[in-house]
């Protein structure tokens, strides 16, 4: 099956070469960072998590969203998801690998990874985040490849696969919950100190991940003979609709708690900085208002059955959901938690060009992995048509 990834059209190889170039540029920039340290980034003493950890936070949600296919298909016998379950599992594999790469580049010195492996600290949330991420990666690799191989050989999958499937469902929820605890467990960061942080993470995950998968399904239908099925896409669209509504509602709850209580330290100042600017500092205001506008556009398109059931508007809605959740989780949530600092001073953060190129390179690596995995999966499914 692996040989299928190296057999494609000119358009396929052009796309692969393009991603390899982007990944190469990102790697070259990382070598500069490796040589000079994290001083080449825009991070500082006051804002010690930036673009890298923001991408980790967002992509963990994209990976966790695979459970929205696995759970209905295996527990509730929703046959429509049978055609695309493998696509969700392979999307999770690519997303988790990107998460691990973002942790790698954020550490500064890669050897620091060994501290968690050689000297594990079970009372640390970071330790458990490493456990759930690597465990979920292995689960999806084993499950995805085993199920695809069984389909390729037209035989029933091994019985032990069912056990791993049942394990993977709560594990998928745990990866985003544990990551949320990284933020909610820090008492010095009042914007993150909320009991619904894990719920916010899961809601945005079940919106952004399936939204991306819907767009990928339409792309696959255009470039291959395999049709993921309109019924599966419609059911995913319904999931995206409800998850987006809940995610926006949770953001609204944070506004109510902060502004009705009128306690500046309880996230109020952070929200003012994000959406209106604080003490003359307003770098993120345009991005956060873009999040709000895209979220509203997405809801308008998704709630209306006519626009949700039309291909062009559904793609536009899913794109709006994905970008809005990326802005909220990948930019606003992480950076906003550091502003203002413990001394009530504003130190703004802007990613440097080197930082952005490294980030782009990691996204290219993830897209390349996903391209190869989807090429194999689609080739197998086309053979069975």
Coordinates of C-alpha atoms in Angstrom, one line a residue:
X1 CA 0.0 0.0 0.0
X2 CA 2.9 2.4 0.7
X3 CA 3.9 2.2 -2.9
X4 CA 0.6 4.0 -3.8
X5 CA 1.9 7.2 -2.2
X6 CA 4.7 7.4 -4.8
X7 CA 2.5 6.9 -7.8
X8 CA 0.6 10.0 -8.9
X9 CA -0.1 12.5 -11.6
X10 CA 2.0 15.6 -12.4
X11 CA -0.4 17.8 -10.4
X12 CA 0.1 15.5 -7.4
X13 CA 3.9 15.7 -7.6
X14 CA 3.8 19.5 -8.1
X15 CA 1.8 19.7 -4.8
X16 CA 4.3 17.4 -3.1
X17 CA 7.3 19.4 -4.3
X18 CA 5.6 22.7 -3.2
X19 CA 5.2 21.3 0.3
X20 CA 8.7 20.0 0.4
X21 CA 10.0 23.5 -0.5
X22 CA 8.0 25.1 2.3
X23 CA 9.2 22.4 4.7
X24 CA 12.8 23.0 3.6
X25 CA 12.5 26.7 4.2
X26 CA 11.0 26.1 7.6
X27 CA 13.8 23.7 8.5
X28 CA 16.5 26.1 7.4
X29 CA 14.9 28.8 9.6
X30 CA 14.8 26.3 12.5
X31 CA 18.5 25.8 12.1
X32 CA 19.0 29.5 12.6
X33 CA 16.8 29.4 15.8
X34 CA 18.7 26.3 17.0
X35 CA 22.0 28.2 16.6
X36 CA 20.8 31.5 18.1
X37 CA 18.1 30.4 20.5
X38 CA 14.6 31.6 21.1
X39 CA 15.8 35.2 20.9
X40 CA 15.0 35.1 17.2
X41 CA 11.3 34.8 18.1
X42 CA 9.0 37.5 19.4
X43 CA 8.5 35.8 22.7
X44 CA 9.8 37.4 25.9
X45 CA 9.7 37.0 29.7
X46 CA 6.1 38.3 29.8
X47 CA 4.8 36.4 26.8
X48 CA 6.6 33.1 27.0
X49 CA 4.1 31.1 24.8
X50 CA 3.5 32.4 21.3
X51 CA 2.7 31.2 17.8
X52 CA 4.2 27.7 18.4
X53 CA 2.1 26.8 21.4
X54 CA -0.9 28.5 19.9
X55 CA -0.7 26.1 16.9
X56 CA -0.3 23.2 19.3
X57 CA -3.5 24.3 21.1
X58 CA -5.5 24.5 17.9
X59 CA -4.2 21.4 16.3
X60 CA -4.9 19.2 19.3
X61 CA -8.5 20.1 18.7
X62 CA -8.2 19.1 15.0
X63 CA -6.8 15.8 16.1
X64 CA -9.4 15.2 18.8
X65 CA -12.2 15.7 16.2
X66 CA -11.6 12.3 14.7
X67 CA -13.8 11.0 17.6
X68 CA -16.8 12.6 15.9
X69 CA -16.5 10.0 13.2
X70 CA -15.3 7.0 15.2
X71 CA -18.0 7.4 18.0
X72 CA -21.1 7.5 15.7
X73 CA -19.8 4.8 13.4
X74 CA -18.7 2.2 15.9
X75 CA -21.0 2.9 18.9
X76 CA -24.2 4.1 17.1
X77 CA -23.8 2.2 13.8
X78 CA -24.0 5.3 11.7
X79 CA -23.0 3.6 8.4
X80 CA -22.6 6.9 6.5
X81 CA -19.4 7.6 8.3
X82 CA -17.9 4.2 7.3
X83 CA -16.5 5.6 4.1
X84 CA -14.7 8.5 5.7
X85 CA -13.7 7.2 9.2
X86 CA -10.2 6.5 7.9
X87 CA -9.9 10.1 6.6
X88 CA -10.6 11.3 10.2
X89 CA -8.1 9.0 11.7
X90 CA -5.3 9.9 9.2
X91 CA -6.1 13.6 9.8
X92 CA -5.6 13.0 13.5
X93 CA -2.2 11.4 12.8
X94 CA -1.0 14.4 10.8
X95 CA -2.4 16.9 13.4
X96 CA -0.7 15.1 16.3
X97 CA 2.7 15.0 14.5
X98 CA 2.4 18.8 13.9
X99 CA 1.6 19.2 17.6
X100 CA 4.7 17.3 18.6
X101 CA 6.8 19.4 16.1
X102 CA 5.5 22.6 17.6
X103 CA 6.5 21.4 21.1
X104 CA 9.9 20.5 19.7
X105 CA 10.6 23.9 18.2
X106 CA 9.2 25.8 21.2
X107 CA 11.6 24.0 23.6
X108 CA 14.6 25.9 22.2
X109 CA 17.0 23.0 23.0
X110 CA 15.6 19.7 21.7
X111 CA 17.5 17.7 24.3
X112 CA 15.0 19.1 26.9
X113 CA 12.5 16.5 25.6
X114 CA 14.6 13.9 27.4
X115 CA 13.7 15.5 30.7
X116 CA 10.1 14.4 30.4
X117 CA 11.1 10.9 29.2
X118 CA 14.1 10.1 31.5
X119 CA 12.7 12.1 34.5
X120 CA 8.9 11.8 34.4
X121 CA 6.9 13.9 36.8
X122 CA 3.4 12.4 37.2
X123 CA 2.2 15.5 39.1
X124 CA 2.9 17.7 36.1
X125 CA 0.2 18.3 33.5
X126 CA 2.9 18.6 30.8
X127 CA 3.9 15.0 31.5
X128 CA 0.3 13.8 31.0
X129 CA 0.0 15.9 27.9
X130 CA 3.0 14.1 26.5
X131 CA 1.4 10.7 27.4
X132 CA -2.0 11.4 25.9
X133 CA -0.6 12.9 22.7
X134 CA 1.9 10.1 21.9
X135 CA -0.7 7.5 22.9
X136 CA -3.3 9.0 20.7
X137 CA -0.9 9.2 17.8
X138 CA 0.0 5.5 18.2
X139 CA -3.7 4.5 18.5
X140 CA -4.6 6.3 15.2
X141 CA -1.6 4.9 13.3
X142 CA -2.4 1.3 14.4
X143 CA -6.1 1.6 14.0
X144 CA -6.0 3.5 10.7
X145 CA -3.5 1.3 9.0
X146 CA -5.0 -2.0 10.3
X147 CA -8.5 -1.1 9.1
X148 CA -7.2 0.1 5.7
X149 CA -5.1 -3.1 5.3
X150 CA -8.1 -5.2 6.1
X151 CA -10.1 -3.3 3.5
X152 CA -7.3 -3.7 1.0
X153 CA -7.2 -7.4 1.5
X154 CA -11.1 -7.6 1.6
X155 CA -11.0 -9.4 4.9
X156 CA -12.5 -8.7 8.3
X157 CA -10.3 -6.6 10.7
X158 CA -8.7 -8.4 13.7
X159 CA -11.0 -8.7 16.7
X160 CA -8.5 -6.7 18.9
X161 CA -9.2 -3.6 16.8
X162 CA -12.5 -3.2 18.6
X163 CA -10.8 -2.9 21.9
X164 CA -8.5 -0.2 20.6
X165 CA -11.4 1.7 19.1
X166 CA -13.2 1.8 22.4
X167 CA -10.0 3.0 24.1
X168 CA -9.5 5.7 21.4
X169 CA -12.8 7.4 22.1
X170 CA -12.2 8.6 25.6
X171 CA -8.5 9.1 24.7
X172 CA -9.5 11.5 22.0
X173 CA -11.4 13.6 24.5
X174 CA -8.5 13.4 27.0
X175 CA -5.9 14.9 24.7
X176 CA -7.9 18.2 24.5
X177 CA -9.0 18.1 28.1
X178 CA -5.4 17.6 29.4
X179 CA -4.2 20.4 27.1
X180 CA -7.0 22.7 28.5
X181 CA -5.8 21.8 32.0
X182 CA -2.4 23.2 31.1
X183 CA -4.1 26.6 30.9
X184 CA -6.8 26.3 33.5
X185 CA -4.4 25.0 36.1
X186 CA -2.3 28.2 36.2
X187 CA -3.7 30.5 38.9
X188 CA -1.5 33.4 37.9
X189 CA -3.2 33.7 34.5
X190 CA -6.8 34.9 35.2
X191 CA -8.0 34.8 31.6
X192 CA -7.4 31.0 31.6
X193 CA -8.6 30.4 35.2
X194 CA -12.1 29.2 34.2
X195 CA -13.9 25.9 34.9
X196 CA -15.2 25.7 31.3
X197 CA -11.8 25.9 29.6
X198 CA -11.9 22.1 28.8
X199 CA -15.5 22.4 27.5
X200 CA -14.4 25.4 25.3
X201 CA -11.6 23.4 23.9
X202 CA -13.8 20.4 23.1
X203 CA -16.5 22.6 21.5
X204 CA -14.0 24.4 19.2
X205 CA -12.4 21.0 18.4
X206 CA -15.7 19.5 17.3
X207 CA -16.3 22.6 15.1
X208 CA -12.9 23.1 13.5
X209 CA -11.8 19.5 12.9
X210 CA -15.0 18.3 11.1
X211 CA -15.1 21.6 9.2
X212 CA -11.7 20.9 7.8
X213 CA -12.7 17.3 7.0
X214 CA -15.7 18.5 5.1
X215 CA -13.5 20.7 2.9
X216 CA -11.1 17.9 2.4
X217 CA -13.9 15.6 1.4
X218 CA -15.0 18.0 -1.3
X219 CA -11.4 18.3 -2.5
X220 CA -11.1 14.5 -2.6
X221 CA -14.3 14.2 -4.6
X222 CA -12.8 16.7 -7.2
X223 CA -9.4 15.1 -7.6
X224 CA -10.2 11.4 -7.4
X225 CA -12.8 8.8 -8.3
X226 CA -13.7 8.2 -4.6
X227 CA -16.9 9.9 -3.3
X228 CA -17.0 10.3 0.5
X229 CA -20.8 10.4 0.3
X230 CA -23.2 13.3 0.6
X231 CA -24.9 11.8 3.6
X232 CA -21.7 11.7 5.6
X233 CA -20.9 15.3 4.7
X234 CA -24.4 16.4 5.7
X235 CA -24.1 14.7 9.1
X236 CA -20.7 16.3 9.6
X237 CA -22.2 19.7 8.7
X238 CA -24.8 19.3 11.4
X239 CA -22.1 18.5 13.9
X240 CA -20.1 21.6 12.9
X241 CA -23.3 23.7 13.2
X242 CA -24.0 22.6 16.8
X243 CA -20.4 22.7 17.9
X244 CA -19.9 26.2 16.5
X245 CA -23.0 27.5 18.3
X246 CA -21.8 26.0 21.6
X247 CA -18.2 27.4 21.0
X248 CA -19.5 30.9 20.4
X249 CA -21.8 30.6 23.4
X250 CA -18.9 29.6 25.6
X251 CA -16.9 32.7 24.5
X252 CA -20.0 34.8 25.4
X253 CA -20.0 33.2 28.9
X254 CA -16.5 34.4 29.4
X255 CA -17.6 38.0 28.5
X256 CA -20.5 37.8 30.8
X257 CA -18.5 36.5 33.8
X258 CA -15.7 39.1 33.3
X259 CA -17.8 42.2 32.6
X260 CA -20.8 41.6 34.8
X261 CA -18.6 40.9 37.8
X262 CA -16.5 44.0 36.9
X263 CA -13.4 42.3 38.3
X264 CA -10.5 43.5 36.1
X265 CA -8.2 40.6 37.0
X266 CA -10.8 37.9 36.2
X267 CA -10.1 38.1 32.4
X268 CA -11.7 41.5 31.9
X269 CA -8.5 43.2 31.0
X270 CA -7.4 40.4 28.7
X271 CA -10.7 40.6 26.8
X272 CA -10.5 44.4 26.6
X273 CA -7.0 44.0 25.2
X274 CA -8.1 41.5 22.6
X275 CA -11.2 43.3 21.4
X276 CA -10.6 47.0 22.1
X277 CA -7.0 47.5 23.0
X278 CA -5.5 48.2 26.5
X279 CA -3.4 51.2 27.4
X280 CA -2.9 52.1 23.8
X281 CA -1.8 48.5 22.8
X282 CA -4.1 46.9 20.2
X283 CA -2.2 44.6 17.9
X284 CA -4.6 41.7 18.1
X285 CA -7.8 43.8 17.9
X286 CA -8.2 43.4 14.1
X287 CA -7.6 39.6 14.3
X288 CA -10.1 39.1 17.1
X289 CA -12.8 41.1 15.3
X290 CA -12.1 39.0 12.2
X291 CA -12.8 36.0 14.4
X292 CA -16.1 37.5 15.5
X293 CA -17.2 38.4 12.0
X294 CA -16.2 35.0 10.6
X295 CA -18.0 33.2 13.4
X296 CA -21.2 35.1 12.7
X297 CA -20.9 34.5 9.0
X298 CA -20.4 30.8 9.6
X299 CA -23.4 30.6 11.9
X300 CA -25.7 32.4 9.4
X301 CA -24.6 30.0 6.7
X302 CA -24.8 26.8 8.8
X303 CA -28.0 27.4 10.7
X304 CA -30.0 28.0 7.5
X305 CA -30.6 24.6 5.9
X306 CA -30.6 26.0 2.4
X307 CA -27.1 27.4 2.6
X308 CA -25.8 24.4 4.7
X309 CA -27.0 22.0 2.0
X310 CA -25.4 23.9 -0.9
X311 CA -21.9 22.9 -1.7
X312 CA -20.4 26.4 -2.3
X313 CA -21.9 28.0 0.8
X314 CA -21.1 24.9 3.0
X315 CA -17.4 25.1 1.9
X316 CA -17.4 28.9 2.7
X317 CA -19.0 28.2 6.1
X318 CA -16.5 25.5 7.0
X319 CA -13.7 27.7 5.9
X320 CA -15.0 30.5 8.1
X321 CA -15.4 28.1 11.0
X322 CA -11.8 26.8 10.6
X323 CA -10.2 30.2 10.4
X324 CA -12.3 31.8 13.2
X325 CA -11.5 28.9 15.6
X326 CA -7.8 29.2 14.6
X327 CA -7.8 32.9 15.4
X328 CA -9.6 32.4 18.7
X329 CA -7.6 29.3 19.9
X330 CA -4.4 29.6 18.0
X331 CA -3.8 33.4 18.6
X332 CA -6.2 35.1 21.0
X333 CA -6.5 32.5 23.8
X334 CA -2.8 31.9 24.3
X335 CA -1.5 35.4 23.9
X336 CA -4.4 37.1 25.6
X337 CA -3.7 35.0 28.8
X338 CA -0.3 36.7 29.2
X339 CA -1.7 40.3 28.8
X340 CA -1.5 42.2 31.1
X341 CA 1.3 40.6 33.2
X342 CA 1.3 40.1 36.9
X343 CA 2.3 43.8 37.4
X344 CA -0.7 44.9 35.3
X345 CA 1.6 46.1 32.5
X346 CA 1.1 45.3 28.8
X347 CA 4.0 43.7 26.9
X348 CA 2.8 42.9 23.4
X349 CA 3.9 40.0 21.3
X350 CA 4.3 39.8 17.5
X351 CA 5.8 36.7 15.8
X352 CA 9.0 37.4 13.9
X353 CA 9.3 36.4 10.2
X354 CA 11.6 33.5 11.2
X355 CA 9.0 32.3 13.6
X356 CA 6.2 32.5 11.0
X357 CA 8.4 30.6 8.4
X358 CA 9.1 27.8 10.9
X359 CA 5.4 27.6 11.7
X360 CA 4.6 27.5 7.9
X361 CA 7.2 24.8 7.5
X362 CA 5.6 22.6 10.2
X363 CA 2.1 23.1 8.6
X364 CA 3.7 22.0 5.3
X365 CA 5.1 18.8 6.9
X366 CA 1.6 18.1 8.3
X367 CA 0.1 18.7 4.9
X368 CA 2.7 16.4 3.3
X369 CA 2.0 13.6 5.7
X370 CA -1.7 14.0 5.2
X371 CA -1.3 14.0 1.4
X372 CA 0.7 10.7 1.5
X373 CA -1.8 9.0 3.9
X374 CA -4.8 10.2 1.9
X375 CA -3.2 9.1 -1.4
X376 CA -2.8 5.6 0.0
X377 CA -6.3 5.5 1.5
X378 CA -8.0 6.8 -1.6
X379 CA -6.0 4.5 -3.9
X380 CA -7.2 1.5 -1.9
X381 CA -10.8 2.7 -1.9
X382 CA -10.7 3.3 -5.7
X383 CA -9.5 -0.2 -6.3
X384 CA -12.6 -1.5 -4.5
X385 CA -15.0 0.5 -6.6

